[in-house]
Short mmCIF file of C-alpha atoms and ligand atoms in Angstrom, two decimals:
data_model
loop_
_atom_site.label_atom_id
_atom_site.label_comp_id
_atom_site.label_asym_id
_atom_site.label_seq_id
_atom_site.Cartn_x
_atom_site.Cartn_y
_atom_site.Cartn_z
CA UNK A 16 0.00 0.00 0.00
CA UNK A 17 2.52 2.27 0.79
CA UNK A 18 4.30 2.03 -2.70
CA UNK A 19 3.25 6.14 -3.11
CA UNK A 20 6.57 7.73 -2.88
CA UNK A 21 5.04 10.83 -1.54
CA UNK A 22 1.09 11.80 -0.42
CA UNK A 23 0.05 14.98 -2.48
CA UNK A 24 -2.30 15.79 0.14
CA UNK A 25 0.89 15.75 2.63
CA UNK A 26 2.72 17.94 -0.09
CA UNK A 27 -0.29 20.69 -0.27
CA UNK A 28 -0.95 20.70 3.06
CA UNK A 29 2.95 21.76 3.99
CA UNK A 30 3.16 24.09 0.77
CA UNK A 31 -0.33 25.95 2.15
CA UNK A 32 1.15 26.08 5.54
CA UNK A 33 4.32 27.76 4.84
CA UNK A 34 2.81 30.09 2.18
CA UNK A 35 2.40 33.55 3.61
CA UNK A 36 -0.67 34.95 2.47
CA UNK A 37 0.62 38.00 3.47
CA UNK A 38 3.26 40.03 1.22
CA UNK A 39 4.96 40.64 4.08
CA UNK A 40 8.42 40.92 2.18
CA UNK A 41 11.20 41.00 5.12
CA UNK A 42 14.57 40.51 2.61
CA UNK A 43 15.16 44.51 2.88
CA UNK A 44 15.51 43.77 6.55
CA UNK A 45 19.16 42.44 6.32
CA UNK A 46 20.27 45.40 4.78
CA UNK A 47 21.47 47.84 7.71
CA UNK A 48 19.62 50.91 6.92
CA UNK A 49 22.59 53.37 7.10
CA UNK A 50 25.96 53.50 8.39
CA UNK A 51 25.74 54.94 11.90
CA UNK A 52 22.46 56.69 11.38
CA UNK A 53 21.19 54.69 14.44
CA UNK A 54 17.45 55.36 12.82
CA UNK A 55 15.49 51.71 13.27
CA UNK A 56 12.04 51.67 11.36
CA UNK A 57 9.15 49.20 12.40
CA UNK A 58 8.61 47.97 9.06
CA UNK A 59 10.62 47.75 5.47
CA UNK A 60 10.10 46.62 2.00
CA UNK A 61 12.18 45.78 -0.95
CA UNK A 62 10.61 47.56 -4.13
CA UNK A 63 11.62 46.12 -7.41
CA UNK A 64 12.28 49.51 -8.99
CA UNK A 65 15.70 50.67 -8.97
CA UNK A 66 16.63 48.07 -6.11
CA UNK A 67 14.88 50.76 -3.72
CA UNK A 68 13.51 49.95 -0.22
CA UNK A 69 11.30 52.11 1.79
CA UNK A 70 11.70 52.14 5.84
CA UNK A 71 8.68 53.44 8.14
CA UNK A 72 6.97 53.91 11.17
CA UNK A 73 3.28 54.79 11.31
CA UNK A 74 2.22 56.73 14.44
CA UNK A 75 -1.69 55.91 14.17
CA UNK A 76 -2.29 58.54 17.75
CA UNK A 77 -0.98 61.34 15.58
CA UNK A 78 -1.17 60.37 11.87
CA UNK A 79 2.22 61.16 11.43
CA UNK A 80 5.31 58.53 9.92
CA UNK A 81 8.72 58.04 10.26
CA UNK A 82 9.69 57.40 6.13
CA UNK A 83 12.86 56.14 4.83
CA UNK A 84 13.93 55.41 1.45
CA UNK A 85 16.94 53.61 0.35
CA UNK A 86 18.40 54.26 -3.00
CA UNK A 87 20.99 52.70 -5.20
CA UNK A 88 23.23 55.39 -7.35
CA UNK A 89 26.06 53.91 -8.29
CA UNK A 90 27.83 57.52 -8.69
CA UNK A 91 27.83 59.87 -5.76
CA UNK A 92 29.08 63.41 -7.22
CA UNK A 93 26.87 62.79 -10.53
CA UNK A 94 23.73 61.78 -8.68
CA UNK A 95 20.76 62.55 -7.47
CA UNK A 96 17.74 60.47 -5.31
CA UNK A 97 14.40 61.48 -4.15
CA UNK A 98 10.97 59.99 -3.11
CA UNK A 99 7.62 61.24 -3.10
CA UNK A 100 4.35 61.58 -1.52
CA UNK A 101 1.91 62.04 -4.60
CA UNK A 102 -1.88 63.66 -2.31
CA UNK A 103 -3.22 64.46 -5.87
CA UNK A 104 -2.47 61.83 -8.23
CA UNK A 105 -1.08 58.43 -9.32
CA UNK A 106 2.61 59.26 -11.00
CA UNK A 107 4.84 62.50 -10.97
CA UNK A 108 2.51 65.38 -11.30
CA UNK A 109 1.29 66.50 -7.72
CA UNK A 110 4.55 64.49 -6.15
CA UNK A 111 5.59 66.20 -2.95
CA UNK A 112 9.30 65.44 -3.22
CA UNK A 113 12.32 64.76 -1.07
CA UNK A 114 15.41 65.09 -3.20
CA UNK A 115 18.89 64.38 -2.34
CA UNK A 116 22.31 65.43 -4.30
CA UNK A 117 25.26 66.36 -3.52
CA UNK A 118 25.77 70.20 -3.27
CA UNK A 119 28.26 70.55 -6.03
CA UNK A 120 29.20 73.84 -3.95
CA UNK A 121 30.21 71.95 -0.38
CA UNK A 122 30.05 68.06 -1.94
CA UNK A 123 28.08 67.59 0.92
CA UNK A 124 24.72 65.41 0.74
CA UNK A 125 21.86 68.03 1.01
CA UNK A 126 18.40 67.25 0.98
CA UNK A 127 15.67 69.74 -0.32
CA UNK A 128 11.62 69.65 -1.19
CA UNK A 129 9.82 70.09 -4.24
CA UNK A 130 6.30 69.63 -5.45
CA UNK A 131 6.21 68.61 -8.78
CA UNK A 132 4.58 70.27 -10.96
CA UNK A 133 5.54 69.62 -14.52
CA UNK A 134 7.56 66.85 -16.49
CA UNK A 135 10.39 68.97 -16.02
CA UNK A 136 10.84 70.38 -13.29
CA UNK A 137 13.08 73.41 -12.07
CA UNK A 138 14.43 71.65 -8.78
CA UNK A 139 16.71 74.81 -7.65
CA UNK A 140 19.48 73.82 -5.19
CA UNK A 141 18.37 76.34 -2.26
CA UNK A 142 14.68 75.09 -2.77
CA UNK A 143 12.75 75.65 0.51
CA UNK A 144 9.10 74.53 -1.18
CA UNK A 145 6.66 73.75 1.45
CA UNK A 146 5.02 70.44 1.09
CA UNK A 147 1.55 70.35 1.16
CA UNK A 148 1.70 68.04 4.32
CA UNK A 149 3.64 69.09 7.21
CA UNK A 150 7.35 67.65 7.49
CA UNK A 151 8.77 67.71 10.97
CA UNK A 152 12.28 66.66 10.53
CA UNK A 153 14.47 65.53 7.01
CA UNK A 154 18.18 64.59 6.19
CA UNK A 155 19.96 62.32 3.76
CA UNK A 156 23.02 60.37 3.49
CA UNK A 157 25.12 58.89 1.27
CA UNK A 158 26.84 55.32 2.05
CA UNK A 159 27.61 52.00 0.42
CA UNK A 160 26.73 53.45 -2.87
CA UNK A 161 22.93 54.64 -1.95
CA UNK A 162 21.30 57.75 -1.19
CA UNK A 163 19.26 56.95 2.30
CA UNK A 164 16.87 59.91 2.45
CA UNK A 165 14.82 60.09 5.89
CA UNK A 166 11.62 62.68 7.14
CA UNK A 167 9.32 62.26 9.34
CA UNK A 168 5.84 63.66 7.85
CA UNK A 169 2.16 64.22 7.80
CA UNK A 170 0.31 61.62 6.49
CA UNK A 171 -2.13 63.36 4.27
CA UNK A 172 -5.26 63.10 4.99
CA UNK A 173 -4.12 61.00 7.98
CA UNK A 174 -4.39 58.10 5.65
CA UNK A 175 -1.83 55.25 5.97
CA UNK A 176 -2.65 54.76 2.07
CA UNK A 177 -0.66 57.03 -0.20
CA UNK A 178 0.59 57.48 -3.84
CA UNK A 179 4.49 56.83 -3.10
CA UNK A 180 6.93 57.52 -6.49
CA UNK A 181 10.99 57.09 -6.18
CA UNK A 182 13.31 58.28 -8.72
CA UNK A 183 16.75 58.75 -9.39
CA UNK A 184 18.63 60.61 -11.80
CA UNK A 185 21.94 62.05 -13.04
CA UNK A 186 23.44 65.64 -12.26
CA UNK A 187 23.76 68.48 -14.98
CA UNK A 188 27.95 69.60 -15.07
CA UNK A 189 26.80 72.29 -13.00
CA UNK A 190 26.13 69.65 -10.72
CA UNK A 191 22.40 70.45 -9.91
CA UNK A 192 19.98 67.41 -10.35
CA UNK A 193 18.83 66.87 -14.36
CA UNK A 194 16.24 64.64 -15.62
CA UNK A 195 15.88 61.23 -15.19
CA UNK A 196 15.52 58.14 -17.70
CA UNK A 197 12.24 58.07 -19.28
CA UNK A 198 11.52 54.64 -19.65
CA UNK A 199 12.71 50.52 -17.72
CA UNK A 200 12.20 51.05 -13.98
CA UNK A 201 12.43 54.66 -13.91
CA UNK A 202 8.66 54.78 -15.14
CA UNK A 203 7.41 52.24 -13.36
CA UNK A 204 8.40 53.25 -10.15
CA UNK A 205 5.64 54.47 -7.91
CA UNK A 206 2.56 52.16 -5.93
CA UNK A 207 0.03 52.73 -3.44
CA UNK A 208 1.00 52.27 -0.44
CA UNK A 209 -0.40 51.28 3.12
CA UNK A 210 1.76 52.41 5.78
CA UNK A 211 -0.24 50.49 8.46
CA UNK A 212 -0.19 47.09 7.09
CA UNK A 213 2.89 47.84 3.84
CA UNK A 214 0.32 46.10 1.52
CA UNK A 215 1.15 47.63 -1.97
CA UNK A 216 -0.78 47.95 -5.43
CA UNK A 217 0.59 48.54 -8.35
CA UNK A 218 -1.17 51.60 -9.86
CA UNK A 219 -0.42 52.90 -13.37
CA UNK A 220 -0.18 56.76 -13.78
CA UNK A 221 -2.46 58.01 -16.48
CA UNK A 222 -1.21 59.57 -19.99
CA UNK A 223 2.75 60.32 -19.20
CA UNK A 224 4.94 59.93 -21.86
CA UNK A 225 7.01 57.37 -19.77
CA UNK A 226 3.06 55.26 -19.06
CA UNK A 227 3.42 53.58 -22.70
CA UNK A 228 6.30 52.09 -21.33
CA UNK A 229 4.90 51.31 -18.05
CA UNK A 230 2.13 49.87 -19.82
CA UNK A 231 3.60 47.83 -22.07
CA UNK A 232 5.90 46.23 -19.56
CA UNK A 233 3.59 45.33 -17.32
CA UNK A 234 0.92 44.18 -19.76
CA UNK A 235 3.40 41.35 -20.56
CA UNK A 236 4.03 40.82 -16.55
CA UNK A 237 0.56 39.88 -16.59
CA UNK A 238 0.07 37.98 -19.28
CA UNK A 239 3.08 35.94 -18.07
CA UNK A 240 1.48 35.60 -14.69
CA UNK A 241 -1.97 34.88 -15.95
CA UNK A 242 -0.14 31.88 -18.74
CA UNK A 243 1.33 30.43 -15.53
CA UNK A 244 -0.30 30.86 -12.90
CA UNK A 245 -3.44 28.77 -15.41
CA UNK A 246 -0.53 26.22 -16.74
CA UNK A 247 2.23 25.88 -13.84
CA UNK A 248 -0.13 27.11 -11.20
CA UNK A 249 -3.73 25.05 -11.79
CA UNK A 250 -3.17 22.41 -14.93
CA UNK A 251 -0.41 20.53 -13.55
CA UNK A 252 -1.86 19.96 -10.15
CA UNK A 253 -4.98 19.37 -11.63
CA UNK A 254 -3.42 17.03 -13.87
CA UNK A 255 -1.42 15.22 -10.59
CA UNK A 256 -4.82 14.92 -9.25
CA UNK A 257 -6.49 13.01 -11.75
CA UNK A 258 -3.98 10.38 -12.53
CA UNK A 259 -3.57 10.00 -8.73
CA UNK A 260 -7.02 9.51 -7.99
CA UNK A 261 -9.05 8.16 -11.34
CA UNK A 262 -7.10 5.46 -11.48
CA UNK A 263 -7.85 3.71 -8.69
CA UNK A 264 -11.29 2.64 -10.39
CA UNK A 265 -10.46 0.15 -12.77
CA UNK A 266 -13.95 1.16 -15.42
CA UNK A 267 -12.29 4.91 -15.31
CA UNK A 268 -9.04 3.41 -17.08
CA UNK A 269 -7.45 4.40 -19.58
CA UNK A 270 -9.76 8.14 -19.35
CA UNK A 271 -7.51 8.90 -16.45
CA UNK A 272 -4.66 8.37 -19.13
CA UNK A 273 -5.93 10.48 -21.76
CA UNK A 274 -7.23 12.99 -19.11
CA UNK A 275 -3.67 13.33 -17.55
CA UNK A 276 -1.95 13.60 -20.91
CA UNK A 277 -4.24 16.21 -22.03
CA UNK A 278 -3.54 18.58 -18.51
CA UNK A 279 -0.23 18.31 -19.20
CA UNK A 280 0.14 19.07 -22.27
CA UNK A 281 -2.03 21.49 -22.60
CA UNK A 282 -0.62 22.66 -19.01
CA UNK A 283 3.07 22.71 -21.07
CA UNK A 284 2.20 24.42 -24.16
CA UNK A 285 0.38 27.15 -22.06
CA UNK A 286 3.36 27.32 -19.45
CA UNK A 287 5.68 27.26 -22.38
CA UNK A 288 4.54 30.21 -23.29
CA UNK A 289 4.52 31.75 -19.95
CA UNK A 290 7.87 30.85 -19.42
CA UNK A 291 9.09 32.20 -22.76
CA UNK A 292 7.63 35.41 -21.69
CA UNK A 293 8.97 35.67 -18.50
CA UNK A 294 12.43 35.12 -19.72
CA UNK A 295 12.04 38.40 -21.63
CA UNK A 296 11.06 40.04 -18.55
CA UNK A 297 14.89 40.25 -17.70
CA UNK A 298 16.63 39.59 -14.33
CA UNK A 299 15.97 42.95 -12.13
CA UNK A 300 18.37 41.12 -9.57
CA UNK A 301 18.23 39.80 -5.96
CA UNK A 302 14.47 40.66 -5.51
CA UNK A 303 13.90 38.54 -8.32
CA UNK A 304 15.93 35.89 -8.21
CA UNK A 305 14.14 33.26 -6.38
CA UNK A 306 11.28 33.57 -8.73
CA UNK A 307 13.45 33.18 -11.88
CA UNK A 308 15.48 30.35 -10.43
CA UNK A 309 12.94 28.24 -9.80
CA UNK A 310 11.00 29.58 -13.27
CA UNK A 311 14.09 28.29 -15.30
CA UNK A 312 14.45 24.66 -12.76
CA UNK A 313 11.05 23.92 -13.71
CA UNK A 314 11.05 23.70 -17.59
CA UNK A 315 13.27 21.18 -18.02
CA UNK A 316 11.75 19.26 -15.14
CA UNK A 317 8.55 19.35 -17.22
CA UNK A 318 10.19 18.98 -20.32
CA UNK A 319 11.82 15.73 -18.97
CA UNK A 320 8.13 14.85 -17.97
CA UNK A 321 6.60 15.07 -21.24
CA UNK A 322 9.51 13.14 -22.92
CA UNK A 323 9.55 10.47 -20.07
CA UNK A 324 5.63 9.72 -21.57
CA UNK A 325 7.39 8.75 -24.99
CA UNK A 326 9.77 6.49 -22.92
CA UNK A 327 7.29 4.86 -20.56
CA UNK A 328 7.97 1.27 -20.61
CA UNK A 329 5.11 -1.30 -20.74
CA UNK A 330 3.38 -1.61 -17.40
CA UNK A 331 4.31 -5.41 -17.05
CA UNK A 332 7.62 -4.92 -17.43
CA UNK A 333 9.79 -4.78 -14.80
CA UNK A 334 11.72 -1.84 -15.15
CA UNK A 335 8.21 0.53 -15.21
CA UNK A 336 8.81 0.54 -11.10
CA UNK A 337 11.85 2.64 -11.50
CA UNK A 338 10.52 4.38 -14.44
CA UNK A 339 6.70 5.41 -11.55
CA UNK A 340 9.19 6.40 -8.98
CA UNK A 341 11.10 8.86 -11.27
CA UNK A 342 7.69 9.99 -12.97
CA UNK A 343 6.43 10.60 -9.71
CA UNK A 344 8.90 12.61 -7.77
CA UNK A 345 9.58 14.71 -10.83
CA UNK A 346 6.35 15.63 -10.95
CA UNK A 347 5.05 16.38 -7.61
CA UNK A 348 8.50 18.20 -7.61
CA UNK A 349 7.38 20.84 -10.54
CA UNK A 350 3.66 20.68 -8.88
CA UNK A 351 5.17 22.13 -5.86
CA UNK A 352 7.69 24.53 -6.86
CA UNK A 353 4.96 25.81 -9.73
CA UNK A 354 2.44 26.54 -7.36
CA UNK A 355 5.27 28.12 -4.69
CA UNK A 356 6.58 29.84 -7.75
CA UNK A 357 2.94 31.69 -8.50
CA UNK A 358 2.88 32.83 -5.10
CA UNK A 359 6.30 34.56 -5.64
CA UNK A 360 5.43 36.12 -8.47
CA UNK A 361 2.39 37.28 -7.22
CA UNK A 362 4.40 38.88 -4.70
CA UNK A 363 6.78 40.56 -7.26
CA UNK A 364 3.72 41.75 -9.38
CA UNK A 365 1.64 42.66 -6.57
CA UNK A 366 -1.45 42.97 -8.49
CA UNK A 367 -4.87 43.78 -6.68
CA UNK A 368 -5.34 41.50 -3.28
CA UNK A 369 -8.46 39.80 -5.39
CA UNK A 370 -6.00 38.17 -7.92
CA UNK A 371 -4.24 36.63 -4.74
CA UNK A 372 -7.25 35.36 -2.89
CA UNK A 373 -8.20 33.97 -6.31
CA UNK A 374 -5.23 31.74 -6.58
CA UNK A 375 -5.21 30.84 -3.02
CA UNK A 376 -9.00 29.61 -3.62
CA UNK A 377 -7.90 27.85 -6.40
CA UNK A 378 -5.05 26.08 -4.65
CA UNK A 379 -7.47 25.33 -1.36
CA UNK A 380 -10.39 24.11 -3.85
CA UNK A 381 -7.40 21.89 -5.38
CA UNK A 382 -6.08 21.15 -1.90
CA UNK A 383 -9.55 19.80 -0.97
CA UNK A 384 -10.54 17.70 -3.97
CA UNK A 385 -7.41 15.88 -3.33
CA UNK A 386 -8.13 15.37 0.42
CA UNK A 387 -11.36 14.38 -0.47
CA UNK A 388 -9.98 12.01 -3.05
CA UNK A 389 -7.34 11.00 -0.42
CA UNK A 390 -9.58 9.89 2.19
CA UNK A 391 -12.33 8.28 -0.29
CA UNK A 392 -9.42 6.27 -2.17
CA UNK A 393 -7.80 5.29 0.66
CA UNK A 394 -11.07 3.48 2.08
CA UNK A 395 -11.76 1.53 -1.43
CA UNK A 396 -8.44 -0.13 -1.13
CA UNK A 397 -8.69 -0.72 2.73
CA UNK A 398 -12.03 -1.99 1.37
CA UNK A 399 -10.33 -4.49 -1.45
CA UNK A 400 -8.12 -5.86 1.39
CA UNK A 401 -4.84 -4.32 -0.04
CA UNK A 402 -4.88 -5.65 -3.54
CA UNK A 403 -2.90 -2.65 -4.96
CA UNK A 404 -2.90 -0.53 -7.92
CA UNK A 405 -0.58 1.35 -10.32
C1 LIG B 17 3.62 61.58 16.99
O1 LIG B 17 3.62 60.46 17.85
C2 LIG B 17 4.89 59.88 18.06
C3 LIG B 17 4.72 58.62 18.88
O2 LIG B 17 3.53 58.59 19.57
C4 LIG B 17 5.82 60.88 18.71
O3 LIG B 17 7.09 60.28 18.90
C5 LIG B 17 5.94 62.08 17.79
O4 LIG B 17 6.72 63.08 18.41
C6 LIG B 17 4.57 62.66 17.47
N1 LIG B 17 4.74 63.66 16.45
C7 LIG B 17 4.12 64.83 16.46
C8 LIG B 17 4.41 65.75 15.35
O5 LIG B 17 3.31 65.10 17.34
C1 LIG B 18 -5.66 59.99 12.59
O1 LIG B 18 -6.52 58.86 12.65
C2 LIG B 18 -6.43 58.13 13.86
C3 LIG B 18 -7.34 56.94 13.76
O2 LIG B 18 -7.47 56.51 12.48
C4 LIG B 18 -6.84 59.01 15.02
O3 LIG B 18 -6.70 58.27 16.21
C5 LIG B 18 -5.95 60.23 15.05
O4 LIG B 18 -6.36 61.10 16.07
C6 LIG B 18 -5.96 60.95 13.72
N1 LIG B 18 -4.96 61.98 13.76
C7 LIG B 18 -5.17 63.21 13.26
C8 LIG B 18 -4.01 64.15 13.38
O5 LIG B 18 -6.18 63.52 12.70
C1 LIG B 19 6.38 77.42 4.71
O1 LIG B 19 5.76 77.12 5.93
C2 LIG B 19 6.25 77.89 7.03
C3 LIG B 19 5.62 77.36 8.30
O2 LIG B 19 4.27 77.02 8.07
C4 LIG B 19 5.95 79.37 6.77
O3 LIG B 19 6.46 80.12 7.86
C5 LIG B 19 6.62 79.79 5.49
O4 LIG B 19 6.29 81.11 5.19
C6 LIG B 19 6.19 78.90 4.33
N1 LIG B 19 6.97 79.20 3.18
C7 LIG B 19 6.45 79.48 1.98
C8 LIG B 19 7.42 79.77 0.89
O5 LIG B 19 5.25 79.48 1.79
C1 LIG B 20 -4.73 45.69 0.48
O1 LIG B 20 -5.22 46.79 -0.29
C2 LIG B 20 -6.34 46.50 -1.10
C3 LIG B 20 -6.66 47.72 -1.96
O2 LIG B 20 -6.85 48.85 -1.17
C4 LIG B 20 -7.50 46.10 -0.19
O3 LIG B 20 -8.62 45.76 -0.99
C5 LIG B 20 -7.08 44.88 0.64
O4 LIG B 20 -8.10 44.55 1.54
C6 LIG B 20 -5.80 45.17 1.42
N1 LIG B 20 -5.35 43.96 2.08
C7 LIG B 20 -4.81 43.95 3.29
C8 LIG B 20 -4.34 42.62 3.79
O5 LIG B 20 -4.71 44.96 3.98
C1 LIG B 21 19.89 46.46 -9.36
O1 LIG B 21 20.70 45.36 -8.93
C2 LIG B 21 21.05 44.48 -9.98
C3 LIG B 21 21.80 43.30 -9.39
O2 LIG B 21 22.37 43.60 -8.17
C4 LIG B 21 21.86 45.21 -11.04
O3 LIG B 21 22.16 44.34 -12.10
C5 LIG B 21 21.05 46.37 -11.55
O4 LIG B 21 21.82 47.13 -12.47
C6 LIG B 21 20.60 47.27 -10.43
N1 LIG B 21 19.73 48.31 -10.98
C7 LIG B 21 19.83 49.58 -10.62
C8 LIG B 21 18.88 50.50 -11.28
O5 LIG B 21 20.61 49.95 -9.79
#
């Protein structure tokens, strides 16, 4: 009876357990804020953009936080780095800016406010804009090749959900900030925010020049996600669950067969596609990496699947034991790491929480079915007295 190399049920059941359904994203967390700056925040995040993270402290008795962001520029004298609060509007219009460059006069780091009111901006060097939310306290630093640019504001509206943008840019030779790239990351950096709870959406700024871009990009993040999250994500389990548990009835063979063979490969065309796509996406480093490790493990574990069908040697023979236990464990390995794999790229998209909860219902009802199955196929072969299958 106990010829199963693994229980799928087992497998689900530890996968759901140790998926946080919360995009609680802790990896910014090893990363000491900045050198010396003794400033410890309650809560960070990694954001994909520009290898930023943003550092904060929500005060609910007095609506105010404690914001830092920490921002990559590779070159210190020729740089500039600034986040935003945007009241008005999704996107740079309306931004109530922090900027940070260093003061070509002094070569200090100096930090100075803007509200942004136009796709170029005059950012002078002795700006002293008021925000249009109160800031108590501000500073910057530069160290280990990032701006870290701290204040301690007025949450609008004493809401803990705002319009956040980050940007960074270059320096003109006179060494006040210039413009930044118009298009990859520097577009598409800017979410809504909760400061109470960090739960992010990615919202798309309306009609910028940069938004086509934005657009486009992720347009083809979603498609990828929606490809695999149906193929990697919901075929192949479904797939693992109907060979599992048809077969045990002898009238519902060979329909298992052709039932399983169709999941799959319809499951592999669709997640070939999917995968293809999100090669193209391009490796945005650390924050990424995880996803796209296991994304390019998996193909050739399915591949190997759907060429070990071609292979399969005759169920009398001897040799189709080995050829099971290999079958087997390669596939409830991809089922495992496809559906883990969905979850991190839902993270990494961070598309609206209903997208999530979708999957996760999907998963449970899959989850479920299988216990279901478990339990009812389990009790026909107690009932046959141990004669077997497979
Ligand atoms: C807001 O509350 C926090 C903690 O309760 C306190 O440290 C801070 O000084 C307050 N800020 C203002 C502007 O009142
Ligand atoms: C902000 O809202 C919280 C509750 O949501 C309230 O306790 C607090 O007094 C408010 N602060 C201000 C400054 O309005
Ligand atoms: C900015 O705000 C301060 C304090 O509210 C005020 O004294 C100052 O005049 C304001 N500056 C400008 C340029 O409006
Ligand atoms: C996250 O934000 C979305 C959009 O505002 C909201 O619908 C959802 O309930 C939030 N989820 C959590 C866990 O706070
Ligand atoms: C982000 O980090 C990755 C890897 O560390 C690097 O390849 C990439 O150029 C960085 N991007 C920016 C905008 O700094």
């Amino acid at each position: 009876m106990a010829r199963r190399p693994c229980s799928l049920l087992f497998l689900l059941a530890v996968l759901i357990a140790t998926t946080p359904l919360a995009a609680a994203q802790t990896s910014c967390a090893h990363r000491a804020f900045t050198a010396g700056s003794g400033r410890v925040y309650a809560a960070c995040s990694d954001l994909e953009e520009l290898n930023a993270s943003v550092h904060w402290t929500h005060h609910a008795g007095n609506g105010t936080a404690d914001i830092a962001f920490r921002l990559p520029a590779a070159h210190a004298a020729g740089s500039w780095a600034a986040w935003a609060i945007n009241p008005s509007a999704v996107g740079m219009i309306g931004a109530n800016a922090l900027l940070a460059y260093h003061d070509p006069s002094t070569g200090a780091v100096s930090v100075v406010t803007a509200v942004i009111d136009s796709y170029a901006p005059l950012v002078v060097a002795d700006s002293t804009t008021n925000l249009t939310f109160a800031v108590y306290s501000r500073g910057a630093e530069y160290a280990g090749g990032a701006y870290a640019i701290h204040a301690t504001i007025q949450l609008p509206g004493n809401s803990t959900r705002q319009n956040i943008v980050w940007q960074v840019g270059s320096t003109s030779s006179n060494g006040l900030p210039d413009t930044h790239q118009t298009y990859g990351d520097n577009v598409m950096s800017s979410r809504s925010w909760d400061f109470s709870s960090g739960n992010a959406t990615v919202v798309v700024p309306k009609s910028t020049e940069g938004d086509n871009a934005y657009e486009a990009i992720l347009r083809r993040k979603n498609i990828h996600g929606v490809l695999n999250a149906l193929s990697w994500g919901a075929l192949f389990p479904l797939g693992v669950i109907l060979a599992r548990y048809m077969r045990v009835f002898p009238s519902l063979d060979p329909a298992w067969f052709y039932l399983h063979v169709a999941c799959q490969c319809s499951g592999y065309v669709i997640g070939a596609v999917g995968w293809g796509l999100g090669l193209t996406l391009g490796n945005k480093g650390a924050l990424y990496s995880y996803h796209r490790n296991i994304g390019i493990a998996l193909f050739p574990l399915a591949t190997l699947q759907v060429f070990a069908l071609l292979i399969r040697p005759k169920k009398t023979v001897k040799v189709r034991f080995y050829w099971n236990l290999y079958h087997w464990s390669v596939g409830y390995t991809v089922v495992i790491l496809s559906v883990l794999n969905v979850f991190k790229g839902i993270d990494i998209l961070q598309p609206d929480q209903k997208y999530k909860h979708g999957y996760v219902g999907v998963v449970l009802v899959l989850a479920m079915v299988a216990f279901v199955l478990e339990v009812f196929t389990l009790t026909v072969r107690f009932k046959k007295g141990g004669k077997g299958s497979g």
